[in-house]
Tab-separated table of C-alpha atoms (C1' of nucleotides) in Angstrom:
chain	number	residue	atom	x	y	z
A	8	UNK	CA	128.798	74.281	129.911
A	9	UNK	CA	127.819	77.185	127.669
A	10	UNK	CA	127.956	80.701	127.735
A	11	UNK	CA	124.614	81.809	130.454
A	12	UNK	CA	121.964	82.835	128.362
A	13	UNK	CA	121.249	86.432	127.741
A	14	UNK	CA	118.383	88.798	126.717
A	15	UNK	CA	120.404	89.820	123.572
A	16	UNK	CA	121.671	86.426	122.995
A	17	UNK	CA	117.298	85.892	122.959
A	18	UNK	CA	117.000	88.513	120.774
A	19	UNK	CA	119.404	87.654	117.863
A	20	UNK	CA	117.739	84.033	117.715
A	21	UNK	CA	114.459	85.637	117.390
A	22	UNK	CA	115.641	87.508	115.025
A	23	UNK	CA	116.965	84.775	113.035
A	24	UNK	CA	113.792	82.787	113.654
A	25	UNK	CA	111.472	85.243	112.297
A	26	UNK	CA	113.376	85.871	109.199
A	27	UNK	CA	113.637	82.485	108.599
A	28	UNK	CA	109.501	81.401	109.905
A	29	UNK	CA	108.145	84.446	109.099
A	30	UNK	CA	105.947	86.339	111.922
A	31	UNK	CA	102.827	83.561	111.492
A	32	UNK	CA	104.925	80.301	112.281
A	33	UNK	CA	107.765	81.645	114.345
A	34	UNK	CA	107.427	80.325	118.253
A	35	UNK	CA	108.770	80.755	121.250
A	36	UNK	CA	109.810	77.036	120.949
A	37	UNK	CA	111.218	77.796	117.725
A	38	UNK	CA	113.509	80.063	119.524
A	39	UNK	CA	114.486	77.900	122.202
A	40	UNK	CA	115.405	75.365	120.186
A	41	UNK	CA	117.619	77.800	118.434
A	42	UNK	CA	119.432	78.668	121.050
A	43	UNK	CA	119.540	74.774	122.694
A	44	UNK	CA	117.465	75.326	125.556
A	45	UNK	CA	113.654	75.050	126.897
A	46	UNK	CA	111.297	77.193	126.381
A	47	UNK	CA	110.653	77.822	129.651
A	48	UNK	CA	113.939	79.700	129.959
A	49	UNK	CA	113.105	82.008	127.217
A	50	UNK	CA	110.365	83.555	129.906
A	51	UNK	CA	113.152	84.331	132.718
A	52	UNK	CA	114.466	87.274	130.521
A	53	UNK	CA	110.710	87.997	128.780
A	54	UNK	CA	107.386	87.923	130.462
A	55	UNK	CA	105.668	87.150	127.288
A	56	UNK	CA	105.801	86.239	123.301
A	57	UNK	CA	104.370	90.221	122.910
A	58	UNK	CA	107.060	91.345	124.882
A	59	UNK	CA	109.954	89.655	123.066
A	60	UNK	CA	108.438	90.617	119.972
A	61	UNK	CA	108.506	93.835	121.041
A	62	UNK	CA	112.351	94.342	122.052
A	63	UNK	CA	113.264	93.009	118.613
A	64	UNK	CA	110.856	95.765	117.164
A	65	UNK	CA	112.643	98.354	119.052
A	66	UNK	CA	115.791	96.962	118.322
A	67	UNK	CA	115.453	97.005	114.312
A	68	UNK	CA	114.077	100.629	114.813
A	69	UNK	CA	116.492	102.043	116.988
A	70	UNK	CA	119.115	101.533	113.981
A	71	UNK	CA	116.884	102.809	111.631
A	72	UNK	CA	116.815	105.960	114.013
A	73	UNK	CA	120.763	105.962	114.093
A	74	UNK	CA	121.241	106.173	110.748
A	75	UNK	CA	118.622	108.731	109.695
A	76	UNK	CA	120.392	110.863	112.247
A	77	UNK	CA	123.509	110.494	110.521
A	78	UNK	CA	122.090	111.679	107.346
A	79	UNK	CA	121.811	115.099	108.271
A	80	UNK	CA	125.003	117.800	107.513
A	81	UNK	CA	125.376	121.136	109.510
A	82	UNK	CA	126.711	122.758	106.760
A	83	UNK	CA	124.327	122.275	103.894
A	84	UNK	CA	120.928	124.372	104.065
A	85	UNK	CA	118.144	123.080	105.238
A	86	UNK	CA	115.969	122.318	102.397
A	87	UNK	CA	118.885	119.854	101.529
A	88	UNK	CA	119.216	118.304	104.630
A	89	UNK	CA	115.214	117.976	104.285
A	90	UNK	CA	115.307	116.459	100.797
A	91	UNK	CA	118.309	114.322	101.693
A	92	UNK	CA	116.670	112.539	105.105
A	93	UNK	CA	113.671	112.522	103.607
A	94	UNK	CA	114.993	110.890	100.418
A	95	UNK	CA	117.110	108.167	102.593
A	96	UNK	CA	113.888	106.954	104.855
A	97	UNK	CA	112.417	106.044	101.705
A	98	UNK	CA	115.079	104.366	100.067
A	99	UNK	CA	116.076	102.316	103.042
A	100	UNK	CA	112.139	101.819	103.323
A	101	UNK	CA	111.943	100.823	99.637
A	102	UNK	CA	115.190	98.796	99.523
A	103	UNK	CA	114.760	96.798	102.627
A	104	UNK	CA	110.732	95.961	101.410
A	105	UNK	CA	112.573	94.422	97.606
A	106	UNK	CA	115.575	93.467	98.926
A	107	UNK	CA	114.002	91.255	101.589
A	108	UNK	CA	110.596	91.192	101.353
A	109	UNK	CA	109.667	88.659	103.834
A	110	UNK	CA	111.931	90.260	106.605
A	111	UNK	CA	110.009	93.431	105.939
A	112	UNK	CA	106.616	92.049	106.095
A	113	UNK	CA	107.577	90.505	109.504
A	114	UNK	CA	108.725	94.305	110.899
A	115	UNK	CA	105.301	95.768	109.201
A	116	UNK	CA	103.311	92.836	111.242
A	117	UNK	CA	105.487	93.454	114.566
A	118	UNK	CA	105.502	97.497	114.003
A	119	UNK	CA	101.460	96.894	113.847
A	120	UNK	CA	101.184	94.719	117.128
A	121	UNK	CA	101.686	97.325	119.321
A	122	UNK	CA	100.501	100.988	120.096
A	123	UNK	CA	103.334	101.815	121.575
A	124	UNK	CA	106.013	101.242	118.824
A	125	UNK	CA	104.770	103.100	115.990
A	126	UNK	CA	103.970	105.449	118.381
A	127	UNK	CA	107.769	105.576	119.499
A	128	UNK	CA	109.167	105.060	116.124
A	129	UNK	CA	107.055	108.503	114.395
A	130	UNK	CA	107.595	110.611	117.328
A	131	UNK	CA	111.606	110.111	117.388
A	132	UNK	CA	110.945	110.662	113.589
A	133	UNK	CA	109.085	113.309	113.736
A	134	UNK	CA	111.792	115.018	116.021
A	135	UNK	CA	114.167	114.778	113.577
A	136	UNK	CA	112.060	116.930	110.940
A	137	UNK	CA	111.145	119.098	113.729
A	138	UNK	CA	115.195	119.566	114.025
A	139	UNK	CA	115.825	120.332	110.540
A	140	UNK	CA	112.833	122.448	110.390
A	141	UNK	CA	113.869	124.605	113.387
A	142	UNK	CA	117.478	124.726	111.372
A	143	UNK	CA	115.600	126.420	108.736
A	144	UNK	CA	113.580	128.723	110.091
A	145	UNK	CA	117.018	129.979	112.083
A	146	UNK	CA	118.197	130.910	108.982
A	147	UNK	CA	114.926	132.846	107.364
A	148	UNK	CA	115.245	129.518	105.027
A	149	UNK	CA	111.815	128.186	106.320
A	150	UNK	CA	108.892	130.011	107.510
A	151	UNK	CA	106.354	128.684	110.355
A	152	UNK	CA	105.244	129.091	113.391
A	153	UNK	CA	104.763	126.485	114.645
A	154	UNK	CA	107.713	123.736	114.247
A	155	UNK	CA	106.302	120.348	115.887
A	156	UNK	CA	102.812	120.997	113.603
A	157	UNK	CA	104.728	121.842	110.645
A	158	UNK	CA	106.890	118.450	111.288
A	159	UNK	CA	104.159	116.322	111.501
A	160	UNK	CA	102.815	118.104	108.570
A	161	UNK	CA	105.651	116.934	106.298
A	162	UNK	CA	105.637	113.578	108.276
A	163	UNK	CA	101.905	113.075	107.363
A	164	UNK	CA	102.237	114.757	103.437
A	165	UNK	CA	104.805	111.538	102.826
A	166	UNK	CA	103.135	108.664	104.040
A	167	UNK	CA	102.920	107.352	100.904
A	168	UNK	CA	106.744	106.976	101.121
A	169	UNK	CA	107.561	105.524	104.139
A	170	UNK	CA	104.272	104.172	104.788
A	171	UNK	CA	104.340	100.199	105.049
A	172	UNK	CA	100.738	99.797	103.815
A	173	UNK	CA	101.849	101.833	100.388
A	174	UNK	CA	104.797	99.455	99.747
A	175	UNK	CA	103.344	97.881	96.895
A	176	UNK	CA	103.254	101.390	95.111
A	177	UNK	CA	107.202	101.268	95.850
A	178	UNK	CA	107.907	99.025	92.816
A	179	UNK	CA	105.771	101.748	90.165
A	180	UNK	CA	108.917	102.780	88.038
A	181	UNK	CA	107.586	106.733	88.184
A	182	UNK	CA	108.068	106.273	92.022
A	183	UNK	CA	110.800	108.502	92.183
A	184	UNK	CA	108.965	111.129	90.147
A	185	UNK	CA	105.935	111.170	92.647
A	186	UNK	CA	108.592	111.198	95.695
A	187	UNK	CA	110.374	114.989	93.874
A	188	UNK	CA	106.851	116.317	92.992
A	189	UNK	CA	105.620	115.405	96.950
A	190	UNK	CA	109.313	116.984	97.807
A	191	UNK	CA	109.562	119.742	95.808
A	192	UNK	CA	105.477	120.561	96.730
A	193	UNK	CA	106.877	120.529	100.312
A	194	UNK	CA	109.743	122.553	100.481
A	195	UNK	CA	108.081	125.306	98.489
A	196	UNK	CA	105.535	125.358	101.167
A	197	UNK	CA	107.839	125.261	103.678
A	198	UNK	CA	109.657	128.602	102.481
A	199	UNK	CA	106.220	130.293	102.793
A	200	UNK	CA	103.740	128.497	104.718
A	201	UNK	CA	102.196	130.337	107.742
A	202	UNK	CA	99.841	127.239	109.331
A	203	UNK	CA	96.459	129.127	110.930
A	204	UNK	CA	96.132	128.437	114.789
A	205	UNK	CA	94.492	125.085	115.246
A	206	UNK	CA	92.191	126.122	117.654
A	207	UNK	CA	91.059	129.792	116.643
A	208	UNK	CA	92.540	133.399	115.710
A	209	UNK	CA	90.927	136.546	115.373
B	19	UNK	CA	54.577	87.105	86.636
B	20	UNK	CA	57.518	89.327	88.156
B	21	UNK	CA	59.279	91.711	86.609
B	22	UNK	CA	62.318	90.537	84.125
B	23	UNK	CA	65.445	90.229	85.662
B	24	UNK	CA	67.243	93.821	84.747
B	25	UNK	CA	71.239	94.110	85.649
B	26	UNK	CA	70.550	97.278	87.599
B	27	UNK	CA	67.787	95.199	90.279
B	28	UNK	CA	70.865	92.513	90.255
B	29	UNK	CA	73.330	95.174	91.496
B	30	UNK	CA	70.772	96.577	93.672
B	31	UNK	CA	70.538	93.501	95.314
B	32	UNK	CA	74.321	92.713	95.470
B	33	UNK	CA	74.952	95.821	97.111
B	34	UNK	CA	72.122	94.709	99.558
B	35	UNK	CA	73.447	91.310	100.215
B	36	UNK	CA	76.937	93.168	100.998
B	37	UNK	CA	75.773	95.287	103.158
B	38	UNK	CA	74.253	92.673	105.146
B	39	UNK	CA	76.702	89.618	104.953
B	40	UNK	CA	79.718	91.487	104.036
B	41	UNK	CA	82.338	90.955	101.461
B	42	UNK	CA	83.715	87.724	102.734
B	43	UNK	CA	80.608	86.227	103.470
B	44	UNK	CA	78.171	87.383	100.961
B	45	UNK	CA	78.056	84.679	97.832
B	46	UNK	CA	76.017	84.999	94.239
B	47	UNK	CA	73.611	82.175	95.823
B	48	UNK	CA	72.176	84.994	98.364
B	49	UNK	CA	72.409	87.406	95.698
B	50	UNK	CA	69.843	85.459	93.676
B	51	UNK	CA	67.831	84.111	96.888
B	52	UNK	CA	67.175	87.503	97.515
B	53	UNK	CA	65.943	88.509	94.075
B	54	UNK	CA	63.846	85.041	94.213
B	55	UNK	CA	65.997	83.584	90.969
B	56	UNK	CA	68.540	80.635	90.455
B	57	UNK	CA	71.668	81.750	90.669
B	58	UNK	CA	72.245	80.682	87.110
B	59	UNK	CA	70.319	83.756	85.948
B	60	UNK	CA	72.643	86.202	87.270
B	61	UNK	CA	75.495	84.885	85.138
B	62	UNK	CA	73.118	85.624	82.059
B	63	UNK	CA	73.444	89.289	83.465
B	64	UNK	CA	77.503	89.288	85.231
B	65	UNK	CA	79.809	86.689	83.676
B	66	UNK	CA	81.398	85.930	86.825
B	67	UNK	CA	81.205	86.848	90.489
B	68	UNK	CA	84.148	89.110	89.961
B	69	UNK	CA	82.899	91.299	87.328
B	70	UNK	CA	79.374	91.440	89.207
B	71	UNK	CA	81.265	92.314	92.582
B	72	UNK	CA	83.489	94.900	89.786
B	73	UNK	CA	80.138	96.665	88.923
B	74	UNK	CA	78.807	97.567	92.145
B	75	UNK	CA	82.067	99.023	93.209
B	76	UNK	CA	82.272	101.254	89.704
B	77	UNK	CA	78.046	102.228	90.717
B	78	UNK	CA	79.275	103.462	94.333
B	79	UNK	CA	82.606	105.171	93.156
B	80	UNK	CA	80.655	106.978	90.453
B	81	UNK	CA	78.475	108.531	93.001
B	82	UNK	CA	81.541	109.998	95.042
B	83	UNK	CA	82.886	111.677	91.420
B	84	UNK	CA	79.509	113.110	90.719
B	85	UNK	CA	79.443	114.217	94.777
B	86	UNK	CA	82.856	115.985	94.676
B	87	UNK	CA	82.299	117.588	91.331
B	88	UNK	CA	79.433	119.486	92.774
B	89	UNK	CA	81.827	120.634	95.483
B	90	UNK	CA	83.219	123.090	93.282
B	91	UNK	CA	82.326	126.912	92.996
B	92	UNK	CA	83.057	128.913	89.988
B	93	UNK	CA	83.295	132.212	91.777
B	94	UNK	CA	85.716	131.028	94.505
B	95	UNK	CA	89.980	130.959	94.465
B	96	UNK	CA	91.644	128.294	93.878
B	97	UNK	CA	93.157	128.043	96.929
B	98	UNK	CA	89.554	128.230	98.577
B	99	UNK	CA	88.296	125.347	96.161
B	100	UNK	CA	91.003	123.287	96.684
B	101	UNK	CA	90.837	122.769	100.081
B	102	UNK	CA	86.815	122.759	99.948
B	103	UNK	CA	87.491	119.434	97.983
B	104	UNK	CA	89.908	118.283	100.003
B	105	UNK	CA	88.080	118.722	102.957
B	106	UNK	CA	84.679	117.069	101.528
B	107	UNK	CA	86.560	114.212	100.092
B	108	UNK	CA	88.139	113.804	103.982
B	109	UNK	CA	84.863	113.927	105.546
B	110	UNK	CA	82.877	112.063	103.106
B	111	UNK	CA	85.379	108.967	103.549
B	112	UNK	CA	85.355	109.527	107.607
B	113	UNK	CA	82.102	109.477	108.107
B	114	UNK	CA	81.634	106.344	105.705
B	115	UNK	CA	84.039	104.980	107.923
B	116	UNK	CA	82.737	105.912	111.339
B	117	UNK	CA	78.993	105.517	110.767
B	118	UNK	CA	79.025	102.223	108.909
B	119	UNK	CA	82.319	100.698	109.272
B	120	UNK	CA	81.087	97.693	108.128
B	121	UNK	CA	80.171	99.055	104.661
B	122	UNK	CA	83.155	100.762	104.240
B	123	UNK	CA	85.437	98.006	104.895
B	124	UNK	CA	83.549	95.965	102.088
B	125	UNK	CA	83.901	98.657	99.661
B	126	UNK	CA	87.671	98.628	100.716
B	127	UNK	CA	87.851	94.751	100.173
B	128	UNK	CA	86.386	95.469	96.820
B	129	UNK	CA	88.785	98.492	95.637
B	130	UNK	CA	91.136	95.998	96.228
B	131	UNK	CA	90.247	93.107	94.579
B	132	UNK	CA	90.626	94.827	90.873
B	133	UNK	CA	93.916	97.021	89.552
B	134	UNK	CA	91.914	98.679	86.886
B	135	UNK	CA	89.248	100.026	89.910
B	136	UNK	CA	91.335	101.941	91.936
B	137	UNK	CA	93.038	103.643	88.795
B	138	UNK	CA	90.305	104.242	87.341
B	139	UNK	CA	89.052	105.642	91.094
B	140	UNK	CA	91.680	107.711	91.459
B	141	UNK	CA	92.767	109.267	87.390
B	142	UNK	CA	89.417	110.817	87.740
B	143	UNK	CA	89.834	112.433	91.159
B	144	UNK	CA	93.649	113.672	90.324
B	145	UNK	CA	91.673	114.980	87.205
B	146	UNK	CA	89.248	116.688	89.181
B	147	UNK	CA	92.223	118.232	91.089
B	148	UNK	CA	94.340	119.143	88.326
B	149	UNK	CA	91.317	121.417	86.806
B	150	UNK	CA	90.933	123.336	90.311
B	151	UNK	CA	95.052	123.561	89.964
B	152	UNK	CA	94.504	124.812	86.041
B	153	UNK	CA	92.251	127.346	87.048
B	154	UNK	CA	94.833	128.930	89.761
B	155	UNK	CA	97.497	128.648	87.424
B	156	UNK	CA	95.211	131.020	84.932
B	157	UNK	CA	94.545	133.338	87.782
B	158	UNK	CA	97.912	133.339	88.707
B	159	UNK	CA	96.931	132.075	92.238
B	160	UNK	CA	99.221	129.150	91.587
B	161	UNK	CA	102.546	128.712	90.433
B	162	UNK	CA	103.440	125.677	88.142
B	163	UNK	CA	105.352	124.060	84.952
B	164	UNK	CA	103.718	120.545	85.205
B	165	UNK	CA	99.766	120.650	86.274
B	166	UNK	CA	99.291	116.869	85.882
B	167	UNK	CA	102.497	116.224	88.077
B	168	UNK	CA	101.330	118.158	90.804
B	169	UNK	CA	98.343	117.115	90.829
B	170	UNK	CA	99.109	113.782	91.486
B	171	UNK	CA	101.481	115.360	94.527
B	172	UNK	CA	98.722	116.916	95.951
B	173	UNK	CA	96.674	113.677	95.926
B	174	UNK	CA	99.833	111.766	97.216
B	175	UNK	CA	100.456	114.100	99.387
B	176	UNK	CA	96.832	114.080	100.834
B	177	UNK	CA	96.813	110.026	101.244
B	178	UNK	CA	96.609	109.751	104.676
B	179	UNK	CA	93.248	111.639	104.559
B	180	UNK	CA	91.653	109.579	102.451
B	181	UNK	CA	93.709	105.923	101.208
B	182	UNK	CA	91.302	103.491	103.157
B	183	UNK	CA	94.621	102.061	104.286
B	184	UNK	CA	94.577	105.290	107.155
B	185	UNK	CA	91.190	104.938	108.036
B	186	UNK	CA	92.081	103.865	111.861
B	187	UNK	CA	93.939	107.319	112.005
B	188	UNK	CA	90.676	108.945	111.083
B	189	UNK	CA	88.978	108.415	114.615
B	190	UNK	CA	92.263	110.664	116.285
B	191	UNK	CA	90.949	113.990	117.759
B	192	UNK	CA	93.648	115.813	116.146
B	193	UNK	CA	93.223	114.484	112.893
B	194	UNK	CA	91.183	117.625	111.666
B	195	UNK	CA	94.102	119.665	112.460
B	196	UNK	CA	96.436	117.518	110.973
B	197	UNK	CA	94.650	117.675	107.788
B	198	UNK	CA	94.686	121.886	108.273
B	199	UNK	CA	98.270	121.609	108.661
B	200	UNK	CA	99.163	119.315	105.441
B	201	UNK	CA	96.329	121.582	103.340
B	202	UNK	CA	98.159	124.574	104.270
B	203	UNK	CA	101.529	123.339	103.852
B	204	UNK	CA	100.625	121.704	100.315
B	205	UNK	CA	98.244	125.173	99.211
B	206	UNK	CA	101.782	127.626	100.270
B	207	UNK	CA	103.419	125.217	98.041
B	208	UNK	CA	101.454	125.649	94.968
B	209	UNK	CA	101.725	129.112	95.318
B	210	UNK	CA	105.162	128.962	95.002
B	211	UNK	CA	106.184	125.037	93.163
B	212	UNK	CA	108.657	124.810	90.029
B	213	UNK	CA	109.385	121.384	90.392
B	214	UNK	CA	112.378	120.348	88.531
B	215	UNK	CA	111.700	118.125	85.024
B	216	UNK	CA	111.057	114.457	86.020
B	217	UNK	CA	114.038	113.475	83.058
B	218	UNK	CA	116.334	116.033	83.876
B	219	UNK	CA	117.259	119.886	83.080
B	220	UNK	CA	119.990	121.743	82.207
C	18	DG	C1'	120.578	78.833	145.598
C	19	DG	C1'	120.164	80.857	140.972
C	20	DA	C1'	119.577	79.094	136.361
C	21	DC	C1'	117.371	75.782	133.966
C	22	DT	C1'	114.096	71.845	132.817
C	23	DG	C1'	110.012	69.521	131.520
C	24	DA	C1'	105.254	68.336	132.553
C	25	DC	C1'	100.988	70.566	132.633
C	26	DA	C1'	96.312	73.429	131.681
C	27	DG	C1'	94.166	76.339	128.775
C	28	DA	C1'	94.416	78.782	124.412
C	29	DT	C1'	95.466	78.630	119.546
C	30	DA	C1'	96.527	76.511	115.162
C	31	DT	C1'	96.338	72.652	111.773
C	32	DT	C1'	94.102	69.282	109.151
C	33	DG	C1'	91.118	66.699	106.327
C	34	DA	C1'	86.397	65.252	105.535
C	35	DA	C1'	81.938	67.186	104.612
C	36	DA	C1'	79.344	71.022	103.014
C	37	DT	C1'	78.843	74.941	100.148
C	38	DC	C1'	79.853	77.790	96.271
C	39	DT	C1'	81.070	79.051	91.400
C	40	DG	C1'	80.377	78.661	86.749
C	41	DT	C1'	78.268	75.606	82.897
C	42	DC	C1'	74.769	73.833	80.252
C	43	DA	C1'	71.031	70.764	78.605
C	44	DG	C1'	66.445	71.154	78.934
C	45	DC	C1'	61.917	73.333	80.604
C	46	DT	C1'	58.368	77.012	80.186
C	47	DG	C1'	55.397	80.686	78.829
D	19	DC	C1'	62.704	80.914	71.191
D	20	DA	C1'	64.412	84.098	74.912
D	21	DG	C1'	64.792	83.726	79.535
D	22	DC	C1'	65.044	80.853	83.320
D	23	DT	C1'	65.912	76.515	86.051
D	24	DG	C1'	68.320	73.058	88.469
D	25	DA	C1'	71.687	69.340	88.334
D	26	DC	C1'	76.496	68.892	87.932
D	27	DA	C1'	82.054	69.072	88.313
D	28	DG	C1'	85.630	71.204	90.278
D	29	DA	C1'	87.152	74.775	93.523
D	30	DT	C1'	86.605	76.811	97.936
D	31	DT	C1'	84.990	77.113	102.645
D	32	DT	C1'	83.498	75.262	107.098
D	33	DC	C1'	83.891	72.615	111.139
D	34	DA	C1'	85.359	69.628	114.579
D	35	DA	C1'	88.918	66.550	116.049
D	36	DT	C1'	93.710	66.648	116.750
D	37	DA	C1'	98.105	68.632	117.500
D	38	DT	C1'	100.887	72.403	118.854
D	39	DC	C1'	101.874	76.448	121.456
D	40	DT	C1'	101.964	79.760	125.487
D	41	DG	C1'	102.809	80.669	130.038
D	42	DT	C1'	103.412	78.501	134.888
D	43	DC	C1'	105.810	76.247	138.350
D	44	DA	C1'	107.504	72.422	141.249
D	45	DG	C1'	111.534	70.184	141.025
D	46	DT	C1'	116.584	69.175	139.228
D	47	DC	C1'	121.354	70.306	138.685
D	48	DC	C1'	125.549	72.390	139.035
DNA sequence: GGACTGACAGATATTGAAATCTGTCAGCTG
DNA sequence: CAGCTGACAGATTTCAATATCTGTCAGTCC
């Protein structure tokens, strides 16, 4: 008899089955027949198609997360650290969309499903600007005052380069100009930028 | 016996027929049923339904330049007319977008559909930009060594706010001090940006 | 008896034949 | 004879019949 099937064991044959279907054709039969059993067994360890869809979202953005948290270095400054993370999301954005275009489309489709996932994905993302910002501002580096705005802020002023809906402006060879004039644009603003109150000041 | 057949009454009615059927739907047959022709006349006029569908978009993109030029004020900073275009351009494309959603997806569809549109769209807007960044520079409101360059940060930097691709964003509550935020952040910048040379330095 | 199967109902997707549309052009019309 | 028509060929879209898929569950098998 085989090894009992597991959730994971569910989620690596997805995987594998939407890389190789793409998001459109790949089924929950597909799957099972991957893995050698019925379908049917497949919805003991998820309710539903959305669901399973979902846990291999998650799962392809929680190592995204890991490894933009690794980025960062305690000892450079922050604008650095800032420049550096920001300069890895889009290269591991840009990479993984030419490298394997098809795989990306499928995470751009899944990431879209759901309200929840981006939702999850830009706030842990967010968090980690929010860190390096707060870094800065320790230091008289960065001025603000307030962090999470200012975050999003930066979040929001480089959509264009993490963005899935701007990947086909990924492949313009001045790219990487646009990305240091965005940066550089950023940063400065960062070392002086005093946001007014969203909701009224004297 | 009617009027002769001018271009102008053809794109009159194209836009008409658009607005009603919508891009997918909307064919040069109901363009000329509704201008009481054969459809054969309207290729004297448009050589094919692309460059026809090519024209109205130019007609309705022209209108926003002339708009947003007239947004500008002589006598104010250029701080103050920066974001004054920023914000119009913002709440010109959200309130295409929430009052006639319909419209503004076909104009969308359309922007799409050409390369030579949206560059065309969006050289003159950067341009319009870059002469509100020129005049800071004079004044020494702003601080930079590449005007073109940062214009096109500020309008990259600015997507979110107005690439159609963000439009479902537009309907947040918060969005209005989003935008706030990424205008300040981006109008500290300028006051301060020497972005390094694209090529290199020494 | 807990994990799995496979048959089933309703929902969704595929397919190919029929209908419509695009773009052309010879000829009509004022 | 300049501008328009309408019939036409090939490309595209529509639509309905057919096939597949999702999600359930009574029953099978260690």
């Amino acid at each position: 008899m085989a090894e009992a099937l597991t959730g994971e064991a569910i989620l690596v044959a997805t995987e594998e089955v939407l890389r190789r279907y793409g998001p459109a054709k790949a089924t929950v039969v597909d799957v099972a027949k991957a893995l050698g059993v019925s379908h049917g067994s497949v919805y003991r360890h998820f309710p539903t198609k959305a669901a399973l869809r979902e846990a291999v979202t998650r799962r392809w953005l929680d190592a995204i997360h890991v490894e933009m948290e690794s980025v960062l270095d305690a000892e450079a400054s922050a604008a650095d650290n800032l420049r550096a993370w920001l300069q890895h999301l889009f290269d591991r954005k840009r990479l993984s969309h030419v490298d394997e275009p098809e795989l990306f489309a499928t995470f751009k489709v899944l990431v879209s499903e759901s309200r929840a996932i981006p939702e999850y994905h830009i706030g842990h993302l967010v968090g980690q600007i929010a860190r390096i910002i707060s870094a800065g501002v320790e230091t008289h580096e960065f001025v603000t005052d307030d962090i999470q705005r200012t975050a999003q802020a930066v979040w929001d002023a480089t959509q264009v380069f993490h963005h899935p809906a701007h990947a086909q402006e990924w492949g313009n060879p001045h790219i990487q100009d646009a990305f240091d004039a965005v940066v550089s644009l950023v940063v400065a603003g960062l070392r002086y930028n005093r946001i007014p109150s969203a909701t009224g000041d004297a």
